[in-house]
Amino acid sequence: MSALTESPAVSRASKRARNAANPAPKGPKESPLARVGAMTVMLVFTLYFLIPIWWLFIAGTKSSGQFTSTNPLWFADFNLFANIGNLVAYRDGVFLKWMLNSALYAGAGALLATLFAGMAGYALAKYRFPGRELLFNIVLGGVLVPATALALPLFLIFSQVSLTNTFWAVFLPSLVSPFGVYLTRIFAAASVPDELIEAARLDGAGEVRTFFTVSVKLMFPALVTVFLFQFVAIWNNFFLPLIMLRDETLFPVTLGLYAWNSQVNQIPELRGYVLIGALLSIIPLIILFLLLQRFWRNGLGAGSVK
Amino acid sequence: MSAPALPAADARSAAPRSPAPKPRKIKVAHPRAIAVFIVPFAVLFTLFYLIPIGYAIYQSLLVVERDGTFGKATQVFGGLTQYIAVFQNGPFWESIGRVLAFGVVQVPVMLGLALLFALLLDSPLLRGKRFFRLAFFVPYAVPGVIAAIMWGFLYSPNLSPFTALTSNISFLSADLVLWAIANVVTWVYVGYNMLIIYSALLAIPTEIYEAARLDGAGQFRIAWSIKIPLIMPAIVLTGIFSIIGTLQLLAEPQVFRTFSSAVTSTFTPNLMVYSTSSIPNVSLAAAFSVVLALATFVLSFSFLKFTQRKEGK
């Protein structure tokens, strides 16, 4: 098991070493049958994973007339930009408002959540103080508490202080990431050497300044991972906005599209807007994952093997 | 499914196995800095985790009393009244049974696929690994609600691109809709679980395989006898998060209610919490929440203990 407790830096090094060795694997040759079998499995599942998204993209490029009358998996007249234009214009651009809301809830929420979790995880890893293990165990218990179980009591509490149906009702609860504390603690323990903190102390830097100038850089992969997964959790969150928000202009995009989708029977034109809206709503997350993948894959590795 | 957050996998810390050493007198260095680091998180955690949990428990102990049928309603302490109501509530147990059946099938299928893909990615058998890794992960970027809306269209007999299939098999019927939802959840989360397992595989130094290779072990043998045992912690982790997700099913069935009348307001436990709270009977809904959170906790904790015992053999 010792292999699994290495520091992330070491595991990255061994990965690199392996990639270098890859062109000439030693040992018995793999049979061509196994290669063909493996490739077949992967290609079949590639279709399974990508066809729905391909279909959504194609559907987004069609006019409502051609949506049912043409091949669902291939282009007809290319109406993508006209469709986007219509969607954005519909009801004074409420869709854009939803996208901005989602970006704000998830972007600002995840950023602050990462900061708070990173500081707490760092302190748990690098300082000794009474109650440290107790605190960590309570936070670990928090990882097991599902967010949906908290939504109803939060609603009851917020309605007593008149905070329901406000921006804060969705924003404030998303600032807590127990998982972030867990991950940053492990990562800080493995990748921020005590000697470095000592050196910063000798140079006269305060503890807080050391954290923000030195330690944060070393913890960067873990912080990006926490940010990204908190971002996704908030972006995908459904139950909390569903029970907190009545005012359409506060909706995140998931709740807005859900609301439209449940009115399709009364207002059939909404079907086209739901489809093109769904397509647009997944693009920001895909871009974010692509931009940050170098970092979060390392961070993810650290969390899962410990 | 709820947050994609990982793990309480740190089994060693999660389990109350190691009692803290006798509290010796420690002189705490840098107390101010520690406070600066800890306090913001601690305050938020208290406000938005601990207090709501406490409040749910408190609320679940109340009952509403009315003066006559239309009289003024007042909340009074009712002891375990709500919990008795929970245990006598047939639809609630049906919904629990439904998500358990769902979990028993969906979780092993999803994790089995994730493990298979991760092992293939880690083997020398594949070309184009980057592409596959990305293609399989893309669905994770699709929020559960959006995925459910999309698949709802794909299942519909008249809108689906696969009319040959959907006109013969009615995926949205009472018999199949649960498994139609299982497919949506699997589609979204396989790639995510695959990546967790795959990053655990990458952390194994290759030297470990060399002896096995010299002995003539093939890829399959190496995967089975060396890799899988070494990545067990990652598999357990994905298992726990899948169990939590299963019991929390809400967004997908809620969306499917617009596509299929077979999905009722009592289809999953969380839907029951939602519909009960909007009747409104918040005390009963709070009791449902508490029972559900406890069930989640007990189930994931026993899964952890069970797999640890197996490993220890």
Coordinates of C-alpha atoms in Angstrom, one line a residue:
Chain A
M1 CA 0.0 0.0 0.0
S2 CA 3.0 2.3 0.4
A3 CA 2.7 3.2 -3.3
L4 CA -0.6 4.9 -2.6
T5 CA 0.7 7.2 0.1
E6 CA 3.3 9.0 -1.9
S7 CA 3.1 12.7 -2.3
P8 CA 1.4 14.0 -5.4
A9 CA 4.7 15.3 -6.7
V10 CA 6.2 11.8 -6.7
S11 CA 3.2 10.3 -8.4
R12 CA 3.4 12.9 -11.1
A13 CA 7.1 12.1 -11.6
S14 CA 6.4 8.4 -11.9
K15 CA 3.6 9.2 -14.4
R16 CA 6.1 11.1 -16.5
A17 CA 8.6 8.3 -16.3
R18 CA 5.9 5.9 -17.5
N19 CA 4.9 8.1 -20.4
A20 CA 8.5 8.2 -21.5
A21 CA 8.8 4.4 -21.3
N22 CA 5.5 3.9 -23.1
P23 CA 6.7 3.4 -26.7
A24 CA 8.5 0.2 -25.8
P25 CA 6.6 -1.7 -23.1
K26 CA 8.6 -4.6 -21.8
G27 CA 7.3 -8.1 -21.1
P28 CA 5.0 -10.2 -23.2
K29 CA 3.5 -8.7 -26.3
E30 CA -0.2 -7.9 -26.2
S31 CA -2.2 -10.1 -28.5
P32 CA -3.8 -8.3 -31.5
L33 CA -7.2 -9.7 -30.4
A34 CA -6.9 -7.9 -27.1
R35 CA -6.1 -4.7 -28.9
V36 CA -9.0 -5.0 -31.2
G37 CA -11.4 -5.9 -28.4
A38 CA -10.3 -3.0 -26.3
M39 CA -10.6 -0.5 -29.1
T40 CA -14.0 -1.8 -30.0
V41 CA -15.3 -1.4 -26.4
M42 CA -14.0 2.1 -26.3
L43 CA -15.4 3.2 -29.7
V44 CA -18.8 1.8 -28.9
F45 CA -19.0 3.7 -25.7
T46 CA -17.7 6.8 -27.4
L47 CA -20.8 6.7 -29.4
Y48 CA -22.9 6.2 -26.3
F49 CA -21.4 9.2 -24.6
L50 CA -21.2 11.6 -27.6
I51 CA -24.4 10.9 -29.7
P52 CA -26.7 12.6 -27.2
I53 CA -24.6 15.7 -27.3
W54 CA -24.3 15.5 -31.1
W55 CA -28.0 15.2 -31.3
L56 CA -28.5 18.2 -29.1
F57 CA -26.1 20.2 -31.3
I58 CA -27.9 19.2 -34.5
A59 CA -31.3 20.0 -32.9
G60 CA -30.0 23.4 -32.0
T61 CA -29.2 24.2 -35.6
K62 CA -32.7 23.4 -37.0
S63 CA -35.8 25.5 -37.3
S64 CA -38.8 24.1 -35.5
G65 CA -40.3 22.9 -38.7
Q66 CA -37.3 20.9 -39.7
F67 CA -36.8 19.5 -36.2
T68 CA -39.3 16.7 -36.6
S69 CA -39.2 16.4 -40.4
T70 CA -35.5 15.9 -41.1
N71 CA -32.8 13.4 -40.0
P72 CA -32.4 14.0 -36.3
L73 CA -28.6 13.2 -36.4
W74 CA -27.7 15.3 -39.4
F75 CA -27.9 19.0 -40.4
A76 CA -30.7 20.6 -42.3
D77 CA -30.7 24.3 -43.0
F78 CA -28.2 25.8 -40.6
N79 CA -30.3 28.0 -38.2
L80 CA -28.1 27.9 -35.2
F81 CA -27.4 31.7 -35.0
A82 CA -31.0 32.5 -35.7
N83 CA -32.1 30.2 -32.9
I84 CA -29.6 31.7 -30.5
G85 CA -30.9 35.2 -31.5
N86 CA -34.5 34.2 -30.8
L87 CA -33.6 32.6 -27.5
V88 CA -31.7 35.6 -26.3
A89 CA -34.5 37.9 -27.4
Y90 CA -37.3 35.9 -25.8
R91 CA -38.9 37.6 -22.8
D92 CA -36.4 40.4 -22.7
G93 CA -33.4 38.1 -22.6
V94 CA -34.3 36.3 -19.5
F95 CA -32.1 33.4 -20.6
L96 CA -28.9 35.6 -20.6
K97 CA -29.9 36.7 -17.1
W98 CA -30.0 33.1 -16.0
M99 CA -26.6 32.4 -17.5
L100 CA -25.2 35.4 -15.7
N101 CA -26.8 34.3 -12.5
S102 CA -25.3 30.8 -12.8
A103 CA -21.9 32.3 -13.6
L104 CA -22.2 34.6 -10.5
Y105 CA -23.5 31.9 -8.1
A106 CA -20.9 29.3 -9.3
G107 CA -18.0 31.6 -10.1
A108 CA -18.0 33.9 -7.0
G109 CA -19.3 31.1 -4.8
A110 CA -16.7 28.6 -5.8
L111 CA -13.9 31.2 -5.5
L112 CA -14.8 32.1 -2.0
A113 CA -15.5 28.5 -1.0
T114 CA -12.1 27.5 -2.2
L115 CA -10.4 30.3 -0.3
F116 CA -12.1 29.5 3.0
A117 CA -11.6 25.7 2.6
G118 CA -8.0 26.2 1.5
M119 CA -7.2 28.3 4.6
A120 CA -8.9 25.8 6.9
G121 CA -7.3 22.8 5.3
Y122 CA -3.9 24.5 5.5
A123 CA -4.3 25.3 9.2
L124 CA -5.4 21.8 9.9
A125 CA -2.3 20.4 8.1
K126 CA 0.3 22.8 9.3
Y127 CA -0.5 23.9 12.9
R128 CA -1.2 22.0 16.1
F129 CA -3.9 23.2 18.3
P130 CA -6.4 21.7 20.6
G131 CA -9.6 20.4 19.0
R132 CA -7.9 20.0 15.6
E133 CA -8.8 16.3 15.1
L134 CA -12.3 16.9 16.4
L135 CA -12.8 19.7 14.0
F136 CA -11.5 17.6 11.1
N137 CA -13.7 14.7 12.0
I138 CA -16.8 17.0 12.1
V139 CA -15.9 18.4 8.7
L140 CA -15.4 14.8 7.4
G141 CA -18.9 14.0 8.6
G142 CA -20.0 17.0 6.7
V143 CA -18.7 15.5 3.5
L144 CA -21.2 12.7 4.0
V145 CA -24.2 15.0 4.5
P146 CA -25.8 15.4 1.2
A147 CA -26.6 18.9 0.1
T148 CA -30.2 18.1 -0.6
A149 CA -30.7 17.1 3.0
L150 CA -29.8 20.6 4.0
A151 CA -32.0 22.4 1.5
L152 CA -35.3 22.1 3.4
P153 CA -34.0 23.2 6.9
L154 CA -32.1 26.0 5.2
F155 CA -35.3 27.1 3.6
L156 CA -37.1 27.1 6.9
I157 CA -34.4 29.1 8.6
F158 CA -34.1 31.6 5.7
S159 CA -37.8 32.2 5.6
Q160 CA -37.7 33.2 9.3
V161 CA -35.1 35.9 8.5
S162 CA -36.8 36.9 5.2
L163 CA -33.9 35.7 3.1
T164 CA -35.8 33.3 0.8
N165 CA -36.3 34.4 -2.8
T166 CA -33.1 36.5 -2.6
F167 CA -29.7 36.1 -4.2
W168 CA -28.2 35.3 -0.8
A169 CA -30.4 32.3 -0.3
V170 CA -28.6 30.4 -3.0
F171 CA -25.2 32.1 -2.7
L172 CA -24.4 31.9 1.0
P173 CA -24.8 28.1 1.5
S174 CA -22.6 27.4 -1.5
L175 CA -19.6 29.0 0.2
V176 CA -19.1 25.9 2.4
S177 CA -17.0 23.0 1.0
P178 CA -16.2 20.4 3.6
F179 CA -14.7 18.3 0.8
G180 CA -12.4 21.2 0.0
V181 CA -11.1 21.2 3.6
Y182 CA -10.5 17.5 3.4
L183 CA -8.6 17.7 0.1
T184 CA -6.5 20.8 0.8
R185 CA -5.5 19.3 4.2
I186 CA -4.2 16.2 2.6
F187 CA -2.5 18.2 -0.2
A188 CA -1.0 20.8 2.1
A189 CA 0.4 18.1 4.4
A190 CA 2.1 16.4 1.4
S191 CA 3.3 19.3 -0.6
V192 CA 4.0 22.3 1.7
P193 CA 7.3 21.4 3.5
D194 CA 7.6 22.6 7.1
E195 CA 11.1 23.8 6.3
L196 CA 9.8 26.3 3.8
I197 CA 7.4 27.8 6.3
E198 CA 10.3 28.0 8.8
A199 CA 12.4 29.7 6.2
A200 CA 9.6 32.3 5.6
R201 CA 9.4 32.8 9.3
L202 CA 13.1 33.5 9.6
D203 CA 12.7 36.0 6.8
G204 CA 10.2 37.8 8.9
A205 CA 7.1 37.0 7.0
G206 CA 3.9 36.7 9.0
E207 CA 1.9 33.4 9.0
V208 CA -0.9 34.7 6.9
R209 CA 1.4 36.4 4.4
T210 CA 3.4 33.1 4.1
F211 CA 0.2 31.3 3.2
F212 CA -0.8 33.8 0.5
T213 CA 2.6 34.2 -1.1
V214 CA 4.3 30.8 -0.7
S215 CA 1.9 28.0 0.4
V216 CA -0.9 28.9 -2.0
K217 CA 1.4 28.3 -5.0
L218 CA 2.4 24.8 -3.7
M219 CA -1.3 24.0 -3.1
F220 CA -2.4 25.2 -6.5
P221 CA -3.5 21.9 -8.0
A222 CA -5.6 21.1 -5.0
L223 CA -7.1 24.6 -5.0
V224 CA -8.0 24.4 -8.6
T225 CA -9.6 21.0 -8.1
V226 CA -11.7 22.3 -5.2
F227 CA -12.7 25.3 -7.2
L228 CA -13.7 23.3 -10.2
F229 CA -15.7 20.7 -8.3
Q230 CA -17.4 23.4 -6.1
F231 CA -18.2 25.3 -9.3
V232 CA -19.8 22.2 -10.9
A233 CA -21.7 21.5 -7.7
I234 CA -23.2 25.0 -7.6
W235 CA -23.7 25.1 -11.4
N236 CA -25.6 21.8 -11.2
N237 CA -27.4 22.6 -8.0
F238 CA -31.2 22.2 -8.4
F239 CA -33.0 21.5 -5.2
L240 CA -31.8 24.6 -3.3
P241 CA -32.8 27.2 -6.0
L242 CA -36.0 25.2 -6.6
I243 CA -37.2 25.7 -3.1
M244 CA -35.6 29.1 -2.4
L245 CA -36.5 31.1 -5.5
R246 CA -39.8 32.3 -6.8
D247 CA -38.6 35.3 -8.8
E248 CA -37.6 34.2 -12.3
T249 CA -34.9 36.9 -12.6
L250 CA -32.9 35.2 -9.8
F251 CA -33.0 31.7 -11.4
P252 CA -29.8 29.9 -12.3
V253 CA -29.9 28.4 -15.8
T254 CA -30.8 24.9 -14.7
L255 CA -33.9 26.0 -12.9
G256 CA -34.9 28.3 -15.7
L257 CA -34.7 25.6 -18.3
Y258 CA -36.5 23.2 -16.0
A259 CA -39.3 25.8 -15.6
W260 CA -39.6 26.2 -19.4
N261 CA -39.5 22.5 -20.0
S262 CA -42.4 22.0 -17.7
Q263 CA -44.5 24.5 -19.6
V264 CA -43.9 22.9 -23.1
N265 CA -47.3 21.5 -23.2
Q266 CA -49.0 24.9 -22.9
I267 CA -46.4 26.9 -24.9
P268 CA -45.0 24.6 -27.6
E269 CA -42.6 27.2 -28.9
L270 CA -40.6 26.7 -25.6
R271 CA -39.4 23.3 -26.8
G272 CA -37.0 24.9 -29.3
Y273 CA -35.7 27.4 -26.6
V274 CA -35.2 24.6 -24.1
L275 CA -33.0 22.7 -26.6
I276 CA -30.9 25.6 -27.7
G277 CA -30.7 26.8 -24.1
A278 CA -29.5 23.4 -22.9
L279 CA -26.8 23.4 -25.6
L280 CA -25.5 26.8 -24.6
S281 CA -25.7 26.0 -20.9
I282 CA -23.2 23.2 -21.2
I283 CA -20.5 25.0 -23.1
P284 CA -19.1 27.1 -20.3
L285 CA -18.4 24.0 -18.1
I286 CA -16.7 22.2 -21.0
I287 CA -14.5 25.2 -21.7
L288 CA -13.6 25.5 -18.0
F289 CA -12.7 21.8 -17.7
L290 CA -10.5 22.0 -20.8
L291 CA -8.7 25.1 -19.6
L292 CA -8.0 23.8 -16.2
Q293 CA -7.5 20.1 -16.8
R294 CA -3.7 20.1 -16.3
F295 CA -4.3 21.2 -12.7
W296 CA -7.4 19.4 -11.6
R297 CA -6.2 15.9 -12.7
N298 CA -3.3 16.1 -10.4
G299 CA -5.4 17.4 -7.6
L300 CA -8.0 14.6 -8.1
G301 CA -5.3 12.0 -8.0
A302 CA -4.2 13.3 -4.6
G303 CA -7.7 13.1 -3.2
S304 CA -8.5 9.6 -4.4
V305 CA -5.5 7.6 -3.5
K306 CA -5.2 8.7 0.1
Chain B
M1 CA -27.3 13.1 -7.8
S2 CA -25.8 15.7 -5.6
A3 CA -22.5 17.3 -5.3
P4 CA -19.7 15.7 -7.1
A5 CA -17.6 16.2 -4.1
L6 CA -15.3 13.3 -3.3
P7 CA -14.4 11.6 -0.4
A8 CA -14.6 10.8 3.1
A9 CA -12.4 8.2 1.8
D10 CA -9.8 8.9 4.3
A11 CA -11.0 5.9 6.1
R12 CA -8.4 6.1 8.7
S13 CA -9.5 9.5 9.8
A14 CA -13.2 8.9 9.2
A15 CA -13.4 5.9 11.4
P16 CA -13.3 6.7 15.1
R17 CA -10.7 3.9 15.4
S18 CA -7.8 5.9 16.7
P19 CA -8.8 7.7 19.9
A20 CA -6.9 11.0 20.2
P21 CA -3.8 10.8 22.3
K22 CA -4.2 12.0 25.8
P23 CA -4.5 15.8 25.6
R24 CA -1.2 16.9 26.8
K25 CA -0.6 20.6 27.6
I26 CA 0.4 22.0 24.2
K27 CA 1.5 25.5 23.9
V28 CA -0.2 26.7 20.7
A29 CA 2.0 28.7 18.5
H30 CA 0.5 31.4 16.2
P31 CA -3.0 31.4 17.7
R32 CA -4.0 34.5 15.8
A33 CA -3.0 33.1 12.4
I34 CA -4.8 29.9 13.1
A35 CA -8.0 31.9 14.0
V36 CA -7.7 33.9 10.7
F37 CA -7.5 30.6 8.8
I38 CA -10.1 28.6 10.6
V39 CA -12.8 31.1 11.6
P40 CA -14.3 32.0 8.2
F41 CA -14.9 28.3 7.3
A42 CA -16.0 27.4 10.8
V43 CA -18.6 30.2 10.9
L44 CA -20.0 29.3 7.5
F45 CA -20.0 25.6 8.3
T46 CA -21.9 26.2 11.6
L47 CA -24.4 28.5 9.9
F48 CA -25.1 26.4 6.8
Y49 CA -24.4 22.8 8.0
L50 CA -24.7 22.4 11.8
I51 CA -27.5 24.8 12.5
P52 CA -29.7 23.5 9.6
I53 CA -29.1 19.9 10.8
G54 CA -30.1 20.9 14.3
Y55 CA -33.1 22.8 13.1
A56 CA -34.3 19.9 11.0
I57 CA -34.2 17.7 14.0
Y58 CA -36.0 20.3 16.1
Q59 CA -38.6 20.9 13.5
S60 CA -39.2 17.1 13.1
L61 CA -40.2 17.0 16.7
L62 CA -43.1 19.4 16.3
V63 CA -46.7 18.9 15.3
V64 CA -49.4 21.3 14.1
E65 CA -52.5 21.7 16.3
R66 CA -55.6 23.5 15.2
D67 CA -58.6 24.9 17.0
G68 CA -61.3 23.1 15.1
T69 CA -61.0 22.4 11.4
F70 CA -60.3 25.9 10.2
G71 CA -58.9 27.3 13.4
K72 CA -55.6 29.0 14.0
A73 CA -52.7 26.6 13.6
T74 CA -50.0 26.4 16.3
Q75 CA -46.9 24.3 16.4
V76 CA -46.4 22.3 19.6
F77 CA -43.9 19.7 20.7
G78 CA -45.1 16.4 19.5
G79 CA -42.2 14.1 20.5
L80 CA -41.7 11.3 18.0
T81 CA -45.2 11.8 16.4
Q82 CA -43.7 12.7 13.0
Y83 CA -41.3 9.7 13.1
I84 CA -44.2 7.4 13.8
A85 CA -45.9 9.0 10.8
V86 CA -42.8 8.4 8.7
F87 CA -42.7 4.8 9.6
Q88 CA -46.3 4.3 8.8
N89 CA -46.0 6.1 5.5
G90 CA -46.3 3.5 2.8
P91 CA -45.3 5.6 -0.2
F92 CA -42.1 6.7 1.6
W93 CA -41.0 3.1 2.1
E94 CA -41.9 2.3 -1.5
S95 CA -39.8 5.2 -2.6
I96 CA -36.9 4.0 -0.4
G97 CA -37.3 0.5 -1.9
R98 CA -37.3 2.0 -5.4
V99 CA -34.0 3.9 -4.9
L100 CA -32.4 0.9 -3.3
A101 CA -33.4 -1.3 -6.3
F102 CA -32.0 1.5 -8.5
G103 CA -28.8 1.6 -6.5
V104 CA -28.2 -2.2 -6.4
V105 CA -28.3 -2.2 -10.2
Q106 CA -27.0 1.2 -11.3
V107 CA -24.1 1.6 -9.0
P108 CA -22.3 -1.7 -9.8
V109 CA -23.0 -1.2 -13.5
M110 CA -21.6 2.3 -13.5
L111 CA -18.6 1.5 -11.3
G112 CA -17.9 -1.7 -13.3
L113 CA -17.8 0.3 -16.5
A114 CA -15.7 3.1 -14.9
L115 CA -13.2 0.5 -13.7
L116 CA -13.1 -1.2 -17.1
F117 CA -12.5 2.1 -18.9
A118 CA -9.9 3.2 -16.4
L119 CA -8.0 -0.1 -16.7
L120 CA -8.1 0.0 -20.5
L121 CA -6.8 3.6 -20.4
D122 CA -4.0 2.5 -18.2
S123 CA -3.1 -0.6 -20.3
P124 CA -0.9 -0.5 -23.4
L125 CA -3.8 -1.8 -25.5
L126 CA -5.3 1.5 -26.6
R127 CA -4.5 4.3 -29.0
G128 CA -5.9 7.8 -28.7
K129 CA -6.2 7.7 -24.9
R130 CA -6.5 11.5 -24.6
F131 CA -9.5 11.5 -26.9
F132 CA -11.3 8.7 -25.0
R133 CA -10.5 10.2 -21.6
L134 CA -12.1 13.5 -22.8
A135 CA -15.0 12.0 -24.7
F136 CA -16.1 9.9 -21.7
F137 CA -15.8 12.8 -19.3
V138 CA -17.8 15.3 -21.4
P139 CA -21.2 14.2 -20.0
Y140 CA -20.1 15.2 -16.5
A141 CA -20.2 18.8 -17.7
V142 CA -23.9 18.4 -18.4
P143 CA -26.0 19.3 -15.3
G144 CA -28.3 16.6 -14.1
V145 CA -31.4 18.6 -15.0
I146 CA -30.1 19.3 -18.5
A147 CA -29.1 15.7 -19.0
A148 CA -32.5 14.6 -18.0
I149 CA -34.3 17.0 -20.3
M150 CA -32.1 15.9 -23.2
W151 CA -32.6 12.2 -22.6
G152 CA -36.3 12.8 -22.1
F153 CA -36.4 14.0 -25.7
L154 CA -34.3 11.0 -26.8
Y155 CA -36.7 8.6 -25.1
S156 CA -39.8 10.2 -26.6
P157 CA -41.3 8.1 -29.3
N158 CA -42.0 11.0 -31.7
L159 CA -38.9 13.1 -31.1
S160 CA -36.2 10.6 -30.7
P161 CA -33.5 10.0 -33.3
F162 CA -34.0 6.3 -32.5
T163 CA -37.6 5.9 -33.4
A164 CA -37.1 2.2 -34.4
L165 CA -36.2 1.6 -30.8
T166 CA -38.5 4.0 -29.0
S167 CA -41.6 3.1 -30.9
N168 CA -41.2 -0.5 -29.8
I169 CA -39.9 -0.1 -26.3
S170 CA -41.6 2.5 -24.2
F171 CA -38.8 3.8 -22.0
L172 CA -41.1 6.2 -20.2
S173 CA -43.6 3.6 -19.1
A174 CA -44.1 2.7 -15.4
D175 CA -42.1 -0.5 -15.9
L176 CA -39.0 1.1 -17.5
V177 CA -38.9 4.7 -16.4
L178 CA -36.7 3.9 -13.3
W179 CA -34.1 2.3 -15.6
A180 CA -34.4 5.1 -18.1
I181 CA -33.4 7.4 -15.3
A182 CA -30.6 5.0 -14.3
N183 CA -29.2 5.3 -17.8
V184 CA -29.2 9.1 -17.5
V185 CA -27.3 9.0 -14.2
T186 CA -24.9 6.4 -15.6
W187 CA -24.3 8.5 -18.7
V188 CA -23.4 11.6 -16.6
Y189 CA -21.2 10.0 -14.0
V190 CA -19.3 7.1 -15.6
G191 CA -16.5 9.4 -16.9
Y192 CA -16.2 11.2 -13.6
N193 CA -15.7 7.9 -11.7
M194 CA -13.4 6.6 -14.4
L195 CA -11.1 9.6 -13.9
I196 CA -10.9 9.1 -10.1
I197 CA -10.0 5.4 -10.6
Y198 CA -7.7 6.3 -13.4
S199 CA -5.7 8.9 -11.4
A200 CA -5.3 6.2 -8.7
L201 CA -3.9 3.9 -11.3
L202 CA -1.4 6.6 -12.5
A203 CA -0.1 6.9 -9.0
I204 CA 1.1 3.3 -8.9
P205 CA 4.8 3.2 -9.9
T206 CA 5.4 1.0 -12.9
E207 CA 8.3 -0.9 -11.2
I208 CA 5.6 -2.8 -9.3
Y209 CA 4.5 -4.5 -12.6
E210 CA 8.0 -5.5 -13.7
A211 CA 8.3 -8.7 -11.7
A212 CA 4.9 -9.8 -12.9
R213 CA 5.8 -9.1 -16.5
L214 CA 9.0 -11.1 -16.1
D215 CA 7.0 -14.0 -14.8
G216 CA 5.0 -13.7 -18.0
A217 CA 1.7 -12.3 -16.6
G218 CA -0.5 -10.7 -19.2
Q219 CA -2.4 -7.4 -18.9
F220 CA -5.5 -9.0 -17.7
R221 CA -3.6 -10.9 -14.9
I222 CA -1.8 -7.7 -13.9
A223 CA -5.0 -5.8 -13.8
W224 CA -6.8 -8.4 -11.7
S225 CA -4.0 -9.3 -9.2
I226 CA -2.1 -6.1 -8.9
K227 CA -3.9 -3.0 -10.1
I228 CA -7.4 -3.6 -8.7
P229 CA -6.2 -4.4 -5.1
L230 CA -4.0 -1.4 -5.1
I231 CA -6.7 1.0 -6.2
M232 CA -9.4 -0.4 -3.9
P233 CA -9.5 2.9 -1.8
A234 CA -10.4 4.8 -4.9
I235 CA -13.1 2.3 -5.8
V236 CA -14.6 2.4 -2.3
L237 CA -14.6 6.1 -2.5
T238 CA -16.6 6.2 -5.8
G239 CA -18.9 3.6 -4.2
I240 CA -19.7 5.8 -1.3
F241 CA -20.4 8.8 -3.4
S242 CA -22.6 6.8 -5.7
I243 CA -24.6 5.5 -2.7
I244 CA -25.1 9.0 -1.4
G245 CA -26.1 10.2 -4.9
T246 CA -28.6 7.4 -5.3
L247 CA -30.5 8.1 -2.1
Q248 CA -30.6 11.8 -3.0
L249 CA -32.1 11.4 -6.5
L250 CA -34.2 14.4 -7.2
A251 CA -33.4 16.5 -10.3
E252 CA -33.7 13.6 -12.9
P253 CA -37.0 12.2 -11.7
Q254 CA -38.4 15.7 -11.2
V255 CA -37.7 16.5 -14.8
F256 CA -39.1 13.1 -16.0
R257 CA -42.4 14.0 -14.4
T258 CA -42.9 16.3 -17.4
F259 CA -42.2 13.4 -19.8
S260 CA -43.9 10.6 -18.1
S261 CA -47.0 10.3 -15.8
A262 CA -45.4 7.2 -14.3
V263 CA -43.1 9.4 -12.2
T264 CA -45.3 10.5 -9.3
S265 CA -44.6 13.1 -6.6
T266 CA -43.6 10.2 -4.3
F267 CA -41.2 8.5 -6.8
T268 CA -38.0 9.1 -4.8
P269 CA -37.5 10.0 -1.1
N270 CA -36.3 13.5 -2.0
L271 CA -39.3 14.1 -4.2
M272 CA -41.4 13.2 -1.1
V273 CA -39.6 15.7 1.0
Y274 CA -40.2 18.3 -1.6
S275 CA -43.9 17.6 -2.2
T276 CA -44.5 17.2 1.6
S277 CA -42.9 20.5 2.4
S278 CA -45.0 22.3 -0.3
I279 CA -48.3 20.9 1.0
P280 CA -47.1 22.3 3.5
N281 CA -46.3 20.0 6.3
V282 CA -42.8 21.0 7.1
S283 CA -42.5 19.0 10.3
L284 CA -43.2 15.8 8.5
A285 CA -40.9 16.8 5.6
A286 CA -38.2 17.5 8.2
A287 CA -38.7 14.1 9.7
F288 CA -38.4 12.5 6.2
S289 CA -35.1 14.5 5.7
V290 CA -33.7 13.4 9.0
V291 CA -34.5 9.7 8.4
L292 CA -33.1 10.0 4.9
A293 CA -29.9 11.6 6.0
L294 CA -29.4 9.0 8.7
A295 CA -30.1 6.2 6.2
T296 CA -27.5 7.7 3.8
F297 CA -25.0 7.9 6.6
V298 CA -25.6 4.4 7.9
L299 CA -25.4 2.9 4.4
S300 CA -22.2 4.6 3.3
F301 CA -20.6 4.0 6.6
S302 CA -21.4 0.3 6.6
F303 CA -20.2 0.1 3.0
L304 CA -16.9 1.5 4.1
K305 CA -16.7 -0.9 7.0
F306 CA -17.7 -3.9 4.9
T307 CA -15.1 -3.2 2.2
Q308 CA -12.4 -2.5 4.7
R309 CA -13.0 -5.9 6.4
K310 CA -12.8 -7.6 3.0
E311 CA -9.6 -5.8 2.2
G312 CA -8.1 -6.8 5.6
K313 CA -8.4 -10.5 4.9

